[in-house]
mmCIF file of C-alpha atoms in Angstrom:
data_model
loop_
_atom_site.group_PDB
_atom_site.id
_atom_site.type_symbol
_atom_site.label_atom_id
_atom_site.label_comp_id
_atom_site.label_asym_id
_atom_site.label_seq_id
_atom_site.Cartn_x
_atom_site.Cartn_y
_atom_site.Cartn_z
ATOM 1 C CA MET A 1 -22.061 37.094 36.592
ATOM 2 C CA THR A 2 -19.504 35.006 38.453
ATOM 3 C CA MET A 3 -19.614 32.290 35.757
ATOM 4 C CA ASN A 4 -19.097 34.925 33.071
ATOM 5 C CA ILE A 5 -16.015 36.284 34.834
ATOM 6 C CA LYS A 6 -14.616 32.760 35.291
ATOM 7 C CA SER A 7 -15.093 31.947 31.613
ATOM 8 C CA ARG A 8 -13.325 35.154 30.583
ATOM 9 C CA LEU A 9 -10.458 34.502 32.951
ATOM 10 C CA SER A 10 -10.199 30.967 31.603
ATOM 11 C CA ALA A 11 -10.108 32.235 28.011
ATOM 12 C CA ILE A 12 -7.401 34.790 28.914
ATOM 13 C CA ALA A 13 -5.382 32.090 30.654
ATOM 14 C CA LYS A 14 -5.603 29.806 27.642
ATOM 15 C CA PHE A 15 -4.574 32.634 25.332
ATOM 16 C CA THR A 16 -1.644 33.540 27.572
ATOM 17 C CA LEU A 17 -0.438 29.960 27.777
ATOM 18 C CA SER A 18 -0.856 29.548 24.031
ATOM 19 C CA HIS A 19 0.975 32.826 23.366
ATOM 20 C CA ARG A 20 3.804 31.901 25.708
ATOM 21 C CA TRP A 21 4.036 28.445 24.210
ATOM 22 C CA GLN A 22 4.280 29.888 20.692
ATOM 23 C CA GLN A 23 6.998 32.292 21.866
ATOM 24 C CA THR A 24 8.916 29.393 23.410
ATOM 25 C CA LEU A 25 8.640 27.409 20.193
ATOM 26 C CA ARG A 26 9.853 30.357 18.118
ATOM 27 C CA ARG A 27 12.884 30.816 20.352
ATOM 28 C CA ASN A 28 13.734 27.114 20.124
ATOM 29 C CA ARG A 29 12.736 26.571 16.493
ATOM 30 C CA PRO A 30 16.202 25.343 15.335
ATOM 31 C CA ALA A 31 16.255 22.660 18.031
ATOM 32 C CA VAL A 32 12.654 21.673 17.244
ATOM 33 C CA ASP A 33 13.463 21.411 13.517
ATOM 34 C CA ILE A 34 16.509 19.222 14.203
ATOM 35 C CA ALA A 35 14.483 16.943 16.474
ATOM 36 C CA GLY A 36 11.720 16.772 13.853
ATOM 37 C CA SER A 37 14.232 15.823 11.142
ATOM 38 C CA ILE A 38 15.701 13.061 13.307
ATOM 39 C CA LEU A 39 12.241 11.703 14.039
ATOM 40 C CA GLY A 40 11.388 11.932 10.348
ATOM 41 C CA VAL A 41 14.389 9.799 9.392
ATOM 42 C CA ALA A 42 13.571 7.346 12.191
ATOM 43 C CA ASN A 43 9.986 7.214 10.910
ATOM 44 C CA VAL A 44 11.059 6.355 7.350
ATOM 45 C CA LEU A 45 13.516 3.696 8.549
ATOM 46 C CA GLY A 46 10.809 2.304 10.826
ATOM 47 C CA SER A 47 8.381 2.156 7.893
ATOM 48 C CA MET A 48 10.863 0.226 5.768
ATOM 49 C CA ALA A 49 11.562 -2.121 8.669
ATOM 50 C CA CYS A 50 7.823 -2.556 9.207
ATOM 51 C CA VAL A 51 7.271 -3.617 5.586
ATOM 52 C CA ALA A 52 10.217 -6.051 5.793
ATOM 53 C CA LEU A 53 8.889 -7.492 9.069
ATOM 54 C CA PHE A 54 5.418 -7.889 7.574
ATOM 55 C CA ILE A 55 6.852 -9.793 4.606
ATOM 56 C CA ALA A 56 8.689 -12.127 6.991
ATOM 57 C CA TYR A 57 5.576 -12.381 9.187
ATOM 58 C CA LEU A 58 3.337 -13.273 6.231
ATOM 59 C CA GLY A 59 5.547 -15.365 3.990
ATOM 60 C CA TYR A 60 7.685 -17.505 6.269
ATOM 61 C CA ASP A 61 6.973 -20.300 8.704
ATOM 62 C CA ARG A 62 7.767 -19.052 12.186
ATOM 63 C CA SER A 63 8.254 -20.630 15.577
ATOM 64 C CA PRO A 64 6.455 -19.120 18.601
ATOM 65 C CA ALA A 65 9.775 -17.636 19.772
ATOM 66 C CA GLU A 66 10.299 -15.949 16.379
ATOM 67 C CA VAL A 67 6.762 -14.546 16.393
ATOM 68 C CA LYS A 68 7.367 -13.148 19.874
ATOM 69 C CA SER A 69 10.621 -11.544 18.716
ATOM 70 C CA MET A 70 8.862 -10.010 15.688
ATOM 71 C CA MET A 71 6.155 -8.544 17.898
ATOM 72 C CA VAL A 72 8.840 -6.874 20.011
ATOM 73 C CA TRP A 73 10.140 -5.162 16.877
ATOM 74 C CA PHE A 74 6.622 -4.238 15.769
ATOM 75 C CA LYS A 75 5.991 -2.596 19.143
ATOM 76 C CA ALA A 76 9.279 -0.708 18.920
ATOM 77 C CA ILE A 77 8.169 0.649 15.530
ATOM 78 C CA GLN A 78 4.775 1.446 17.038
ATOM 79 C CA TRP A 79 6.410 3.705 19.640
ATOM 80 C CA ILE A 80 8.494 5.443 16.968
ATOM 81 C CA TYR A 81 5.259 6.274 15.155
ATOM 82 C CA VAL A 82 3.537 7.413 18.354
ATOM 83 C CA VAL A 83 6.412 9.718 19.319
ATOM 84 C CA ARG A 84 6.467 11.222 15.801
ATOM 85 C CA ILE A 85 2.699 11.813 15.798
ATOM 86 C CA LEU A 86 2.658 13.410 19.261
ATOM 87 C CA PHE A 87 5.755 15.500 18.451
ATOM 88 C CA SER A 88 4.040 16.905 15.341
ATOM 89 C CA LEU A 89 0.870 17.728 17.264
ATOM 90 C CA ILE A 90 2.675 19.372 20.175
ATOM 91 C CA PHE A 91 5.624 21.140 18.556
ATOM 92 C CA ASP A 92 4.358 21.705 15.000
ATOM 93 C CA TYR A 93 0.626 22.000 15.551
ATOM 94 C CA ARG A 94 -0.247 24.642 12.959
ATOM 95 C CA ARG A 95 1.652 23.037 10.105
ATOM 96 C CA THR A 96 0.275 19.612 11.013
ATOM 97 C CA ILE A 97 -3.311 20.868 11.072
ATOM 98 C CA THR A 98 -2.861 22.782 7.804
ATOM 99 C CA TYR A 99 -1.093 20.201 5.645
ATOM 100 C CA THR A 100 -2.116 16.788 6.984
ATOM 101 C CA LYS A 101 -4.608 15.073 4.673
ATOM 102 C CA VAL A 102 -7.589 12.923 5.637
ATOM 103 C CA ILE A 103 -5.865 9.588 4.937
ATOM 104 C CA LYS A 104 -2.915 10.601 7.121
ATOM 105 C CA TRP A 105 -5.255 11.650 9.935
ATOM 106 C CA ILE A 106 -6.970 8.253 9.769
ATOM 107 C CA VAL A 107 -3.756 6.244 10.074
ATOM 108 C CA ASP A 108 -2.407 8.598 12.762
ATOM 109 C CA ILE A 109 -5.524 8.113 14.883
ATOM 110 C CA ALA A 110 -5.412 4.350 14.252
ATOM 111 C CA VAL A 111 -1.821 4.216 15.522
ATOM 112 C CA LEU A 112 -2.831 6.078 18.685
ATOM 113 C CA VAL A 113 -5.723 3.625 19.131
ATOM 114 C CA THR A 114 -3.216 0.743 19.161
ATOM 115 C CA LEU A 115 -1.982 2.134 22.495
ATOM 116 C CA LEU A 116 -5.271 1.078 24.082
ATOM 117 C CA PRO A 117 -3.991 -2.323 25.330
ATOM 118 C CA ALA A 118 -1.033 -0.623 27.053
ATOM 119 C CA ILE A 119 -3.134 2.153 28.624
ATOM 120 C CA TYR A 120 -6.251 0.163 29.458
ATOM 121 C CA PRO A 121 -5.873 -3.631 29.845
ATOM 122 C CA ARG A 122 -8.622 -5.700 28.292
ATOM 123 C CA PRO A 123 -11.654 -5.641 30.639
ATOM 124 C CA ASP A 124 -13.446 -8.778 31.780
ATOM 125 C CA ALA A 125 -16.864 -7.245 31.107
ATOM 126 C CA GLN A 126 -16.735 -6.220 27.443
ATOM 127 C CA TRP A 127 -19.238 -3.731 26.043
ATOM 128 C CA LEU A 128 -18.830 -4.932 22.430
ATOM 129 C CA PRO A 129 -16.979 -8.277 22.428
ATOM 130 C CA TRP A 130 -16.275 -8.237 18.675
ATOM 131 C CA LEU A 131 -14.818 -4.712 18.817
ATOM 132 C CA SER A 132 -12.723 -5.609 21.837
ATOM 133 C CA THR A 133 -11.432 -8.698 20.028
ATOM 134 C CA ILE A 134 -10.319 -6.560 17.089
ATOM 135 C CA LEU A 135 -8.721 -3.705 19.041
ATOM 136 C CA TYR A 136 -6.757 -5.978 21.351
ATOM 137 C CA SER A 137 -5.622 -8.428 18.666
ATOM 138 C CA ARG A 138 -2.127 -8.809 17.261
ATOM 139 C CA LYS A 139 -3.433 -8.714 13.680
ATOM 140 C CA PHE A 140 -5.008 -5.284 14.244
ATOM 141 C CA LEU A 141 -1.691 -3.888 15.475
ATOM 142 C CA VAL A 142 0.236 -5.310 12.516
ATOM 143 C CA ALA A 143 -2.385 -4.112 9.998
ATOM 144 C CA VAL A 144 -2.413 -0.558 11.400
ATOM 145 C CA LEU A 145 1.381 -0.351 11.468
ATOM 146 C CA LEU A 146 1.568 -1.603 7.873
ATOM 147 C CA ALA A 147 -1.039 0.962 6.744
ATOM 148 C CA TYR A 148 0.915 3.739 8.464
ATOM 149 C CA ALA A 149 4.193 2.489 6.951
ATOM 150 C CA LEU A 150 2.796 2.455 3.408
ATOM 151 C CA THR A 151 1.296 5.919 3.879
ATOM 152 C CA ASP A 152 4.591 7.255 5.193
ATOM 153 C CA ILE A 153 6.478 5.732 2.270
ATOM 154 C CA CYS A 154 4.014 7.406 -0.132
ATOM 155 C CA TYR A 155 4.592 10.774 1.538
ATOM 156 C CA THR A 156 8.348 10.253 1.283
ATOM 157 C CA THR A 157 7.953 9.405 -2.416
ATOM 158 C CA VAL A 158 6.037 12.642 -2.970
ATOM 159 C CA GLN A 159 8.778 14.627 -1.259
ATOM 160 C CA ALA A 160 11.439 12.911 -3.375
ATOM 161 C CA MET A 161 9.486 13.728 -6.546
ATOM 162 C CA GLY A 162 9.327 17.355 -5.432
ATOM 163 C CA LYS A 163 13.127 17.670 -5.523
ATOM 164 C CA HIS A 164 13.101 18.135 -9.315
ATOM 165 C CA THR A 165 14.438 14.633 -9.832
ATOM 166 C CA ASN A 166 14.861 13.480 -13.419
ATOM 167 C CA PRO A 167 11.621 11.658 -14.409
ATOM 168 C CA SER A 168 13.618 9.050 -16.353
ATOM 169 C CA LEU A 169 15.642 8.301 -13.228
ATOM 170 C CA ILE A 170 12.464 7.960 -11.143
ATOM 171 C CA LEU A 171 10.989 5.569 -13.729
ATOM 172 C CA SER A 172 14.113 3.414 -13.861
ATOM 173 C CA VAL A 173 14.507 3.277 -10.096
ATOM 174 C CA SER A 174 10.804 2.430 -9.692
ATOM 175 C CA PHE A 175 11.138 -0.520 -12.057
ATOM 176 C CA LEU A 176 14.209 -1.775 -10.233
ATOM 177 C CA VAL A 177 12.554 -1.416 -6.828
ATOM 178 C CA PHE A 178 9.462 -3.407 -7.873
ATOM 179 C CA ILE A 179 11.549 -6.062 -9.620
ATOM 180 C CA PHE A 180 13.907 -6.680 -6.710
ATOM 181 C CA LEU A 181 11.113 -6.492 -4.132
ATOM 182 C CA GLY A 182 9.060 -8.939 -6.196
ATOM 183 C CA SER A 183 12.010 -11.305 -6.584
ATOM 184 C CA PHE A 184 12.414 -11.572 -2.804
ATOM 185 C CA LEU A 185 8.671 -11.957 -2.271
ATOM 186 C CA LEU A 186 8.455 -14.800 -4.786
ATOM 187 C CA MET A 187 11.153 -16.692 -2.867
ATOM 188 C CA MET A 188 9.130 -16.776 0.350
ATOM 189 C CA PRO A 189 8.393 -20.363 1.442
ATOM 190 C CA LYS A 190 4.655 -19.683 1.525
ATOM 191 C CA CYS A 191 4.772 -18.475 -2.092
ATOM 192 C CA THR A 192 6.235 -21.637 -3.582
ATOM 193 C CA LEU A 193 5.500 -25.346 -3.343
ATOM 194 C CA TYR A 194 9.226 -26.073 -3.373
ATOM 195 C CA PRO A 195 12.349 -23.876 -3.022
ATOM 196 C CA ILE A 196 13.474 -22.011 -6.140
ATOM 197 C CA SER A 197 16.763 -20.278 -6.856
ATOM 198 C CA TYR A 198 17.091 -16.520 -6.666
ATOM 199 C CA ALA A 199 18.035 -16.423 -10.358
ATOM 200 C CA ASP A 200 14.676 -18.007 -11.272
ATOM 201 C CA SER A 201 12.818 -15.690 -8.903
ATOM 202 C CA LEU A 202 14.569 -12.595 -10.302
ATOM 203 C CA PHE A 203 13.884 -13.692 -13.880
ATOM 204 C CA VAL A 204 10.181 -14.289 -13.241
ATOM 205 C CA ALA A 205 9.796 -10.987 -11.352
ATOM 206 C CA THR A 206 11.526 -9.089 -14.177
ATOM 207 C CA SER A 207 9.389 -10.842 -16.782
ATOM 208 C CA ALA A 208 6.206 -10.051 -14.826
ATOM 209 C CA VAL A 209 6.945 -6.326 -14.353
ATOM 210 C CA CYS A 210 8.090 -6.018 -17.974
ATOM 211 C CA ILE A 211 5.110 -8.217 -19.079
ATOM 212 C CA THR A 212 7.179 -10.371 -21.440
ATOM 213 C CA GLY A 213 5.637 -13.686 -20.338
ATOM 214 C CA LEU A 214 8.979 -15.507 -20.318
ATOM 215 C CA THR A 215 9.666 -17.828 -17.396
ATOM 216 C CA THR A 216 12.346 -20.336 -16.417
ATOM 217 C CA ILE A 217 9.987 -22.337 -14.206
ATOM 218 C CA ASP A 218 6.494 -23.790 -14.508
ATOM 219 C CA VAL A 219 4.173 -21.259 -12.882
ATOM 220 C CA ALA A 220 1.332 -23.751 -12.384
ATOM 221 C CA THR A 221 3.383 -26.289 -10.428
ATOM 222 C CA THR A 222 5.660 -23.842 -8.584
ATOM 223 C CA PHE A 223 3.584 -21.121 -6.978
ATOM 224 C CA THR A 224 0.971 -21.297 -4.239
ATOM 225 C CA PRO A 225 -2.101 -19.002 -4.261
ATOM 226 C CA LEU A 226 -0.035 -16.456 -2.293
ATOM 227 C CA GLY A 227 2.733 -16.706 -4.890
ATOM 228 C CA LEU A 228 0.200 -16.209 -7.683
ATOM 229 C CA LEU A 229 -1.108 -13.136 -5.839
ATOM 230 C CA VAL A 230 2.399 -11.637 -5.716
ATOM 231 C CA LEU A 231 2.992 -12.521 -9.371
ATOM 232 C CA GLY A 232 -0.379 -11.029 -10.307
ATOM 233 C CA LEU A 233 0.428 -7.761 -8.521
ATOM 234 C CA LEU A 234 3.741 -7.538 -10.386
ATOM 235 C CA ILE A 235 1.933 -8.137 -13.680
ATOM 236 C CA GLN A 236 -0.663 -5.497 -12.822
ATOM 237 C CA ILE A 237 2.036 -2.976 -11.932
ATOM 238 C CA GLY A 238 3.840 -3.681 -15.181
ATOM 239 C CA GLY A 239 0.662 -3.669 -17.262
ATOM 240 C CA LEU A 240 -0.673 -0.358 -15.990
ATOM 241 C CA GLY A 241 2.761 1.172 -15.711
ATOM 242 C CA VAL A 242 4.905 1.741 -12.677
ATOM 243 C CA MET A 243 4.385 5.492 -12.735
ATOM 244 C CA THR A 244 0.602 5.111 -12.954
ATOM 245 C CA PHE A 245 0.686 3.326 -9.605
ATOM 246 C CA THR A 246 3.210 5.608 -7.956
ATOM 247 C CA SER A 247 1.436 8.721 -9.270
ATOM 248 C CA PHE A 248 -1.946 7.501 -8.076
ATOM 249 C CA PHE A 249 -0.786 6.688 -4.564
ATOM 250 C CA ALA A 250 1.238 9.885 -4.362
ATOM 251 C CA LEU A 251 -1.778 12.041 -5.247
ATOM 252 C CA PHE A 252 -4.251 9.927 -3.275
ATOM 253 C CA PHE A 253 -2.294 9.990 -0.033
ATOM 254 C CA SER A 254 -0.982 13.543 -0.208
ATOM 255 C CA GLY A 255 -3.659 15.486 -2.054
ATOM 256 C CA ASN A 256 -2.398 18.296 -4.289
ATOM 257 C CA THR A 257 1.342 18.041 -4.766
ATOM 258 C CA SER A 258 3.666 20.704 -6.097
ATOM 259 C CA ILE A 259 3.227 22.142 -9.586
ATOM 260 C CA TYR A 260 6.413 20.399 -10.696
ATOM 261 C CA ASN A 261 5.088 17.022 -9.490
ATOM 262 C CA GLN A 262 1.773 17.550 -11.239
ATOM 263 C CA MET A 263 3.404 18.585 -14.521
ATOM 264 C CA MET A 264 5.651 15.515 -14.400
ATOM 265 C CA ILE A 265 2.738 13.160 -13.688
ATOM 266 C CA LYS A 266 0.661 14.881 -16.393
ATOM 267 C CA ASP A 267 3.314 14.035 -18.980
ATOM 268 C CA MET A 268 3.701 10.468 -17.708
ATOM 269 C CA ILE A 269 0.013 9.564 -18.005
ATOM 270 C CA SER A 270 -0.736 11.815 -21.019
ATOM 271 C CA SER A 271 -3.395 13.765 -19.130
ATOM 272 C CA GLN A 272 -4.948 16.775 -20.872
ATOM 273 C CA ASN A 273 -4.561 19.145 -17.941
ATOM 274 C CA ILE A 274 -3.357 19.286 -14.351
ATOM 275 C CA ASN A 275 -6.838 19.447 -12.829
ATOM 276 C CA SER A 276 -7.789 16.088 -14.319
ATOM 277 C CA LEU A 277 -4.829 14.139 -12.930
ATOM 278 C CA LEU A 278 -6.580 12.320 -10.103
ATOM 279 C CA PRO A 279 -9.819 11.695 -12.079
ATOM 280 C CA THR A 280 -7.727 10.328 -14.954
ATOM 281 C CA LEU A 281 -5.824 7.985 -12.649
ATOM 282 C CA LEU A 282 -9.056 6.867 -10.981
ATOM 283 C CA TYR A 283 -10.560 6.242 -14.412
ATOM 284 C CA ILE A 284 -7.572 4.146 -15.484
ATOM 285 C CA LEU A 285 -7.652 2.007 -12.344
ATOM 286 C CA GLY A 286 -11.448 1.737 -12.298
ATOM 287 C CA PHE A 287 -11.644 0.761 -15.968
ATOM 288 C CA THR A 288 -8.923 -1.830 -15.502
ATOM 289 C CA ILE A 289 -10.495 -3.452 -12.436
ATOM 290 C CA THR A 290 -13.949 -3.506 -14.083
ATOM 291 C CA ILE A 291 -12.768 -5.195 -17.281
ATOM 292 C CA GLU A 292 -10.659 -7.681 -15.340
ATOM 293 C CA ALA A 293 -13.604 -8.546 -13.071
ATOM 294 C CA ILE A 294 -15.881 -9.085 -16.072
ATOM 295 C CA GLY A 295 -13.171 -11.142 -17.757
ATOM 296 C CA ALA A 296 -12.669 -13.252 -14.642
ATOM 297 C CA ALA A 297 -16.407 -14.005 -14.532
ATOM 298 C CA GLY A 298 -16.295 -14.996 -18.196
ATOM 299 C CA VAL A 299 -13.272 -17.251 -17.699
ATOM 300 C CA TRP A 300 -14.905 -18.877 -14.676
ATOM 301 C CA LEU A 301 -18.062 -19.640 -16.679
ATOM 302 C CA SER A 302 -15.876 -21.089 -19.444
ATOM 303 C CA VAL A 303 -13.886 -23.468 -17.237
ATOM 304 C CA HIS A 304 -16.368 -24.257 -14.428
ATOM 305 C CA GLY A 305 -16.391 -28.014 -13.888
ATOM 306 C CA LEU A 306 -14.054 -28.552 -16.836
ATOM 307 C CA LEU A 307 -10.526 -28.661 -15.387
ATOM 308 C CA GLY A 308 -11.109 -30.852 -12.338
ATOM 309 C CA MET A 309 -10.373 -27.963 -9.963
ATOM 310 C CA SER A 310 -11.976 -27.146 -6.642
ATOM 311 C CA PRO A 311 -14.226 -24.035 -6.562
ATOM 312 C CA GLU A 312 -11.442 -22.048 -4.856
ATOM 313 C CA GLU A 313 -8.889 -23.129 -7.484
ATOM 314 C CA GLU A 314 -11.290 -22.152 -10.271
ATOM 315 C CA VAL A 315 -11.677 -18.665 -8.789
ATOM 316 C CA VAL A 316 -7.896 -18.258 -8.451
ATOM 317 C CA PHE A 317 -7.385 -19.474 -12.019
ATOM 318 C CA SER A 318 -10.056 -17.122 -13.380
ATOM 319 C CA LEU A 319 -8.755 -14.031 -11.579
ATOM 320 C CA PHE A 320 -5.112 -14.687 -12.443
ATOM 321 C CA HIS A 321 -5.815 -15.545 -16.071
ATOM 322 C CA SER A 322 -8.076 -12.525 -16.572
ATOM 323 C CA LEU A 323 -5.418 -10.208 -15.139
ATOM 324 C CA SER A 324 -2.675 -11.811 -17.222
ATOM 325 C CA ALA A 325 -4.744 -11.592 -20.414
ATOM 326 C CA PHE A 326 -5.726 -7.961 -19.844
ATOM 327 C CA CYS A 327 -2.104 -6.943 -19.257
ATOM 328 C CA ASN A 328 -0.890 -9.050 -22.230
ATOM 329 C CA ALA A 329 1.532 -10.721 -19.824
ATOM 330 C CA GLY A 330 1.459 -14.235 -21.279
ATOM 331 C CA PHE A 331 1.499 -15.989 -17.895
ATOM 332 C CA SER A 332 -0.836 -18.879 -17.124
ATOM 333 C CA ASN A 333 -1.325 -20.839 -13.905
ATOM 334 C CA LEU A 334 -2.631 -23.883 -15.779
ATOM 335 C CA PRO A 335 -0.295 -26.809 -16.646
ATOM 336 C CA GLY A 336 0.495 -26.449 -20.330
ATOM 337 C CA GLY A 337 -1.005 -22.971 -20.428
ATOM 338 C CA LEU A 338 -3.642 -22.352 -23.092
ATOM 339 C CA SER A 339 -2.520 -25.507 -24.907
ATOM 340 C CA ASN A 340 -3.849 -27.636 -22.056
ATOM 341 C CA PRO A 341 -5.733 -30.577 -23.681
ATOM 342 C CA ARG A 342 -8.848 -30.002 -21.579
ATOM 343 C CA LEU A 343 -9.121 -26.459 -22.888
ATOM 344 C CA MET A 344 -8.276 -27.464 -26.441
ATOM 345 C CA ASN A 345 -10.982 -30.150 -26.446
ATOM 346 C CA SER A 346 -13.653 -27.952 -24.801
ATOM 347 C CA ASP A 347 -15.982 -25.446 -26.442
ATOM 348 C CA GLN A 348 -12.960 -23.073 -26.405
ATOM 349 C CA SER A 349 -15.014 -20.148 -25.147
ATOM 350 C CA VAL A 350 -12.112 -19.210 -22.869
ATOM 351 C CA TYR A 351 -10.122 -18.250 -25.983
ATOM 352 C CA ILE A 352 -12.946 -15.965 -27.081
ATOM 353 C CA ASN A 353 -12.845 -14.304 -23.649
ATOM 354 C CA ASP A 354 -9.114 -13.662 -23.971
ATOM 355 C CA SER A 355 -9.488 -12.354 -27.526
ATOM 356 C CA VAL A 356 -12.225 -9.909 -26.494
ATOM 357 C CA LYS A 357 -10.126 -8.611 -23.597
ATOM 358 C CA PHE A 358 -7.143 -8.188 -25.904
ATOM 359 C CA GLU A 359 -9.242 -6.166 -28.363
ATOM 360 C CA VAL A 360 -10.597 -4.008 -25.504
ATOM 361 C CA VAL A 361 -7.079 -3.251 -24.328
ATOM 362 C CA GLN A 362 -5.831 -2.421 -27.812
ATOM 363 C CA SER A 363 -8.762 -0.097 -28.566
ATOM 364 C CA TRP A 364 -8.360 1.593 -25.150
ATOM 365 C CA LEU A 365 -4.621 2.129 -25.649
ATOM 366 C CA SER A 366 -5.145 3.578 -29.118
ATOM 367 C CA ARG A 367 -7.473 6.315 -27.822
#
């Protein structure tokens, strides 16, 4: 009987506190909205800064002092994210619970987990050493912050698309963003074997996104595997279409967007109806990755032991060349391209691979 009374009193107390808290929030809603807007802007700026820091962290040689300085900035961004997450949960609980999607919940929880080293220093007696190594590592912090930053940028993109922006303007701006971002990435010291001018980098990035295949420098002797990865991503973005990528990530990270957004994306990817948007985008990406993987395996079998490359170099060559062929980009990371004497004097099965992929692409596009 006593326990029953205590439980009822506890429930009434919780209800009263909750009711009073909701009343307080309603009275101070303008101030809460202003604070939320300020934190939202800070969050977006922090996400952009996080991506820029990650590029510098990944692509440039750094001294220990520079790494330490970068980590200070990463931790400052971490606290911006933490404050925004806790603010949303405390002051905008209902809206957060209602509209936050699964992917956003995952990155939010991951950001809160990164506070573990500050709250609970690494113990001497570790329950799971491998898990402790991951959670307390610098790489885990950077990876989580980058994931949160990309998710936040996707949400911001969705909101921008919901403002009834001209689709042609969105397409043009998207191309320019990827081109200029790619041009700076290709200039990173870890992307090239020797320094290149910004004009060359801009030209190659533009050619890759627009899949023209023109280049002012020799791709094979200029770019490192990291540089080829960046160039390959630019080719893939250009080959599938900028809006295919932005539409996919917008829908994937935010779930169902506004009717206007869905109608705009439907027209951009020639989908039959609104309900099939995400399945159509998944089909496009899945089909592309499957054909490119099969093509890469075919190219590898064609050139294995033929070009005097190491196994790792053969894999890089096969993946890059399959991607380039599928997207009709015209780039090759082999000296002399497809006219390389070793290819010309071989059984030439690599040319058959490229021809088959080209026919697959053409038949797919004509559907």
